[in-house]
Amino acid sequence: MIAGMAAEARRAALQLARLSTEQRRAGLLRAEEALRGARDAILAANAADVARAEAAGLSAAMIDRLRMDEARIAGMAAGVATVATLADPVGQVIDTAVRPNGLELSRIRVPIGVIGIIYESRPNVTADAAALCVMAGNAAILRGGSEATQSNAAIHRAFCEGLSRAGIPTTAVQLVETTDRAAVGAMLAAHGAIDLVVPRGGKGLVARVQAEARVPVLAHLDGINHIFVHASADKDMATRIVVNAKMRRTGVCGAMETLLIDAAYPDPAALVQALAEAGCAVRGDARVCAIAAVTPADEADWDTEYLDAICSAAIVDGLDGALAHIGRHSSGHTDAIVAADEAIANRFLAEVDSAIVLWNASTQFADGGEFGLGAEIGIATGRLHARGPVALEGLTTYKWVGRGAGQVRS
Amino acid sequence: MIAGMAAEARRAALQLARLSTEQRRAGLLRAEEALRGARDAILAANAADVARAEAAGLSAAMIDRLRMDEARIAGMAAGVATVATLADPVGQVIDTAVRPNGLELSRIRVPIGVIGIIYESRPNVTADAAALCVMAGNAAILRGGSEATQSNAAIHRAFCEGLSRAGIPTTAVQLVETTDRAAVGAMLAAHGAIDLVVPRGGKGLVARVQAEARVPVLAHLDGINHIFVHASADKDMATRIVVNAKMRRTGVCGAMETLLIDAAYPDPAALVQALAEAGCAVRGDARVCAIAAVTPADEADWDTEYLDAICSAAIVDGLDGALAHIGRHSSGHTDAIVAADEAIANRFLAEVDSAIVLWNASTQFADGGEFGLGAEIGIATGRLHARGPVALEGLTTYKWVGRGAGQVRS
């Protein structure tokens, strides 16, 4: 079944790639209207999914992720409209040069082609991912979670109705039946037929996709993020950033998980104290335990993404101590330094090998919206193709276009 | 063994990433000198490899690829020096923006990290690939062909001696013992330890790497390249380009493999005749066979990369006929149109979904040198990360660098 869908998707992708910016925008705006118009149908489908999930005894957290209400549907529709306002990367000239023989060569951004999205319980991903794929000129094959089957189908139906009203083939966005258990495996094996797979969900899903995939994967793994407070840091700024980075929202991938305090920082106990007062359980190394009444950290703590009101904390010897700790334990997502000393900050920014490195700012800014990308398909923790928050540009590639006057090669 | 080498490589990569352009250039220039200085040792090692290959009854073509002489060594050394003259992508600012909250965000090009190169008989790849990796700030793990064991070892030894003289750790370029049969499999499985694998060799090698790899692969597959001669094409230009594209060198991946002639082109027989006179065996579809004395093509011909003085030819109905044929049969490497009609050419350039699309120029320009990249690690036929000729920039990725003034997220 996936082979047939992928073939349809390829045909749709070739058509999408030829549409103007305005045509793709119109498709998204019609999809927004259709989603708003389908509100009652989506709510009914979602109620059925939620009832089934409750009967099956799913956790309250899972049911909350699954549940849609009027506000969530409106937010989802507005998100689709927002994508339509983003700068269009397709057709953008990356660079151009005229060779000595007169051949003009340009690199032009083009869609990737066929993108598979494999996701879990949140039904809004159906519309979010479809909008980003279509706006970047790609066809999407969506495979949502089995608990959201009816919600996803209702959202997908509305989205495609909108596309159709704008003259865009509905094969541009196809939804895989969740009753097809082999579908995920087939998507991951579809080398050459699906150009990129984006898993959106928990670690289990992402790990399975990475382990099995024969197709390129744009994946988001752990965000074990550090903040290093250097001796030169302004004390108020350091406290504000550290507390915000950990406690603003503890469940996001940009949350700080480990605090590193320079041994020469004037008041390390105050930092730990501020976290504790904000409700954070701190697990300290021996040097932190010596200055504050906190739980001792064990080795596993330095490699743990808590996603909770917990953080590990260590006292390190200057920038080199911080770099050594981060080199061993960072997951390469987002790491930050708080420092007044610009030379120290520049070394940190240069030497920490993470997708996002920040100076004097909270790690919670690790987010496509905050980065001005408008929306994101995910935050990539791999090193190839795209890194950090990925939006429309990351869903494109390029081709070389050469214009000659009859040049042959000697 | 690969795990240990990859760990060494990671350490070296972190050091390389911190070197200035001038330090990496100096490493390459010392390597060039060392390669020239090691000429006799390389020749002796190569003579031993060649003698072993002859005793084993390897083909003359394989032995030619394996054999080094003074000119090939000088060429290899000069190639290393050329890479040192290329523009350095590392540290380049891709884009930068100041967010409304004052946070300045830039994307900065950084090395990928640890790159594995898996190659076959040509020993010069040892130096070529090492130079490109090091110049882009990456550590390389090289695995050459077993028939070139001694040659590769001698070249590797000289290259590292050069690096060492420039103060660069020799773990920046490691060579895998070819007696370690499991090494290729271990490299391909080294997810997270090797960031990218580049196979350089025949289809068998590339196919094995693509089938087995758990790490990202930058691969070069077929170049089934088309030239479409449109009705509006200048006759002399069309003949010159078609003959050059097929016959200049028939064994290169940029060679034309299929000629498509517009049914409205005034003199299709002359094009076929010119190819035949240049020594090319033409296999035509029914319409070509009706106007020229050529062998009839069978279905497999349209999907064959001959890499020889053979080409398939078909008469198609206008641009749409050409696009349909190319859509079915192109391998997405390089396709060209010869036309005087600019609107037709622009449609071809926009709608053909290949890494390189050319107007009024020979497909034989598909080459990093001709594209002004100075050197290439390969021509990528995949769609992700980098496409077409890949040189230094394709061996980098980027990171986001944010500079704030204490911003926290509300």
XYZ file of N, CA and C in Angstrom, chain A residues 99 101-105 401-409, chain B residues 225-229 237-238 240-246 254 256 334-339 345 348-349 356-366 370-371:
159
model
N 30.914 31.023 -15.022
C 32.210 30.374 -15.179
C 33.017 31.077 -16.277
N 34.083 30.084 -18.966
C 33.581 29.755 -20.307
C 32.211 30.366 -20.589
N 31.705 31.180 -19.687
C 30.428 31.848 -19.908
C 29.221 31.102 -19.386
N 29.416 29.867 -18.935
C 28.289 29.094 -18.392
C 27.852 29.713 -17.061
N 26.564 30.047 -16.968
C 26.058 30.624 -15.720
C 25.459 29.507 -14.872
N 25.961 29.348 -13.663
C 25.500 28.266 -12.789
C 24.877 28.840 -11.529
N 21.301 24.871 -11.719
C 20.726 25.250 -13.009
C 21.814 25.962 -13.805
N 22.138 25.404 -14.967
C 23.180 26.013 -15.809
C 22.593 26.559 -17.087
N 22.975 27.787 -17.432
C 22.519 28.404 -18.676
C 23.735 28.691 -19.542
N 23.783 28.093 -20.728
C 24.940 28.241 -21.593
C 24.599 28.866 -22.921
N 25.596 28.904 -23.789
C 25.434 29.420 -25.139
C 26.077 28.433 -26.105
N 25.910 27.169 -25.801
C 26.463 26.142 -26.685
C 27.790 25.585 -26.210
N 28.175 25.850 -24.964
C 29.466 25.380 -24.462
C 29.593 23.847 -24.513
N 30.727 23.386 -25.010
C 31.074 21.969 -24.897
C 32.366 21.884 -24.093
N 32.636 20.704 -23.559
C 33.818 20.566 -22.711
C 34.995 20.078 -23.540
N 21.844 10.251 -18.127
C 21.649 11.656 -18.447
C 21.053 11.819 -19.841
N 20.129 12.775 -19.952
C 19.430 13.007 -21.217
C 19.810 14.357 -21.805
N 19.825 14.405 -23.138
C 19.793 15.710 -23.807
C 18.558 15.739 -24.685
N 17.769 16.782 -24.496
C 16.589 16.988 -25.335
C 16.912 18.097 -26.330
N 16.854 17.746 -27.615
C 17.069 18.746 -28.660
C 15.703 19.220 -29.130
N 24.826 23.956 -33.025
C 25.016 23.856 -31.575
C 24.540 22.505 -31.056
N 23.389 22.071 -31.535
C 22.834 20.792 -31.074
C 23.807 19.654 -31.399
N 27.041 19.789 -31.980
C 28.279 19.935 -31.212
C 28.073 19.463 -29.757
N 26.972 19.884 -29.158
C 26.723 19.528 -27.749
C 26.455 18.037 -27.606
N 25.647 17.486 -28.491
C 25.285 16.067 -28.379
C 26.533 15.197 -28.547
N 27.353 15.485 -29.543
C 28.546 14.663 -29.777
C 29.525 14.814 -28.611
N 29.689 16.033 -28.135
C 30.588 16.238 -27.000
C 30.068 15.525 -25.753
N 28.765 15.646 -25.491
C 28.180 15.082 -24.267
C 28.325 13.570 -24.240
N 28.234 12.941 -25.418
C 28.375 11.478 -25.445
C 29.831 11.053 -25.564
N 28.978 12.138 -16.180
C 28.262 13.223 -16.847
C 27.986 12.947 -18.315
N 26.247 11.864 -21.712
C 24.867 11.655 -22.147
C 24.663 10.175 -22.421
N 22.125 14.530 -14.303
C 22.284 15.712 -15.143
C 21.440 15.550 -16.402
N 20.584 16.517 -16.673
C 19.810 16.489 -17.909
C 19.877 17.871 -18.546
N 19.909 17.871 -19.898
C 20.115 19.136 -20.607
C 19.112 19.313 -21.730
N 18.880 20.562 -22.088
C 18.061 20.913 -23.245
C 18.898 21.788 -24.172
N 18.759 21.553 -25.476
C 19.303 22.486 -26.465
C 18.093 23.122 -27.125
N 18.018 24.435 -27.031
C 16.849 25.146 -27.554
C 17.199 26.612 -27.730
N 13.048 26.487 -22.675
C 14.209 26.134 -21.851
C 13.900 26.353 -20.378
N 11.881 23.566 -19.026
C 12.716 22.373 -18.836
C 13.529 22.507 -17.545
N 14.177 23.654 -17.368
C 15.036 23.866 -16.192
C 14.219 23.781 -14.902
N 21.391 18.423 -11.576
C 21.934 19.437 -12.486
C 21.044 19.488 -13.722
N 20.586 20.666 -14.065
C 19.845 20.850 -15.314
C 20.551 21.940 -16.114
N 20.759 21.684 -17.399
C 21.564 22.581 -18.219
C 20.800 23.010 -19.469
N 21.051 24.224 -19.889
C 20.472 24.756 -21.125
C 21.632 25.125 -22.042
N 21.632 24.528 -23.222
C 22.648 24.837 -24.227
C 24.077 24.647 -23.722
N 24.297 23.544 -23.056
C 25.658 23.207 -22.629
C 25.746 21.686 -22.506
N 26.938 21.183 -22.640
C 27.177 19.741 -22.620
C 27.035 19.176 -21.207
N 26.447 18.000 -21.097
C 26.318 17.353 -19.786
C 27.682 16.990 -19.192
N 28.728 17.010 -20.031
C 30.047 16.651 -19.513
C 30.592 17.722 -18.561
N 29.904 18.862 -18.458
C 30.326 19.856 -17.459
C 29.978 19.428 -16.027
N 29.271 18.342 -15.861
C 28.882 17.885 -14.515
C 30.120 17.422 -13.763
N 34.736 21.904 -13.046
C 34.050 22.744 -14.029
C 33.039 23.669 -13.363
N 32.520 23.268 -12.214
C 31.556 24.093 -11.483
C 32.255 25.138 -10.618
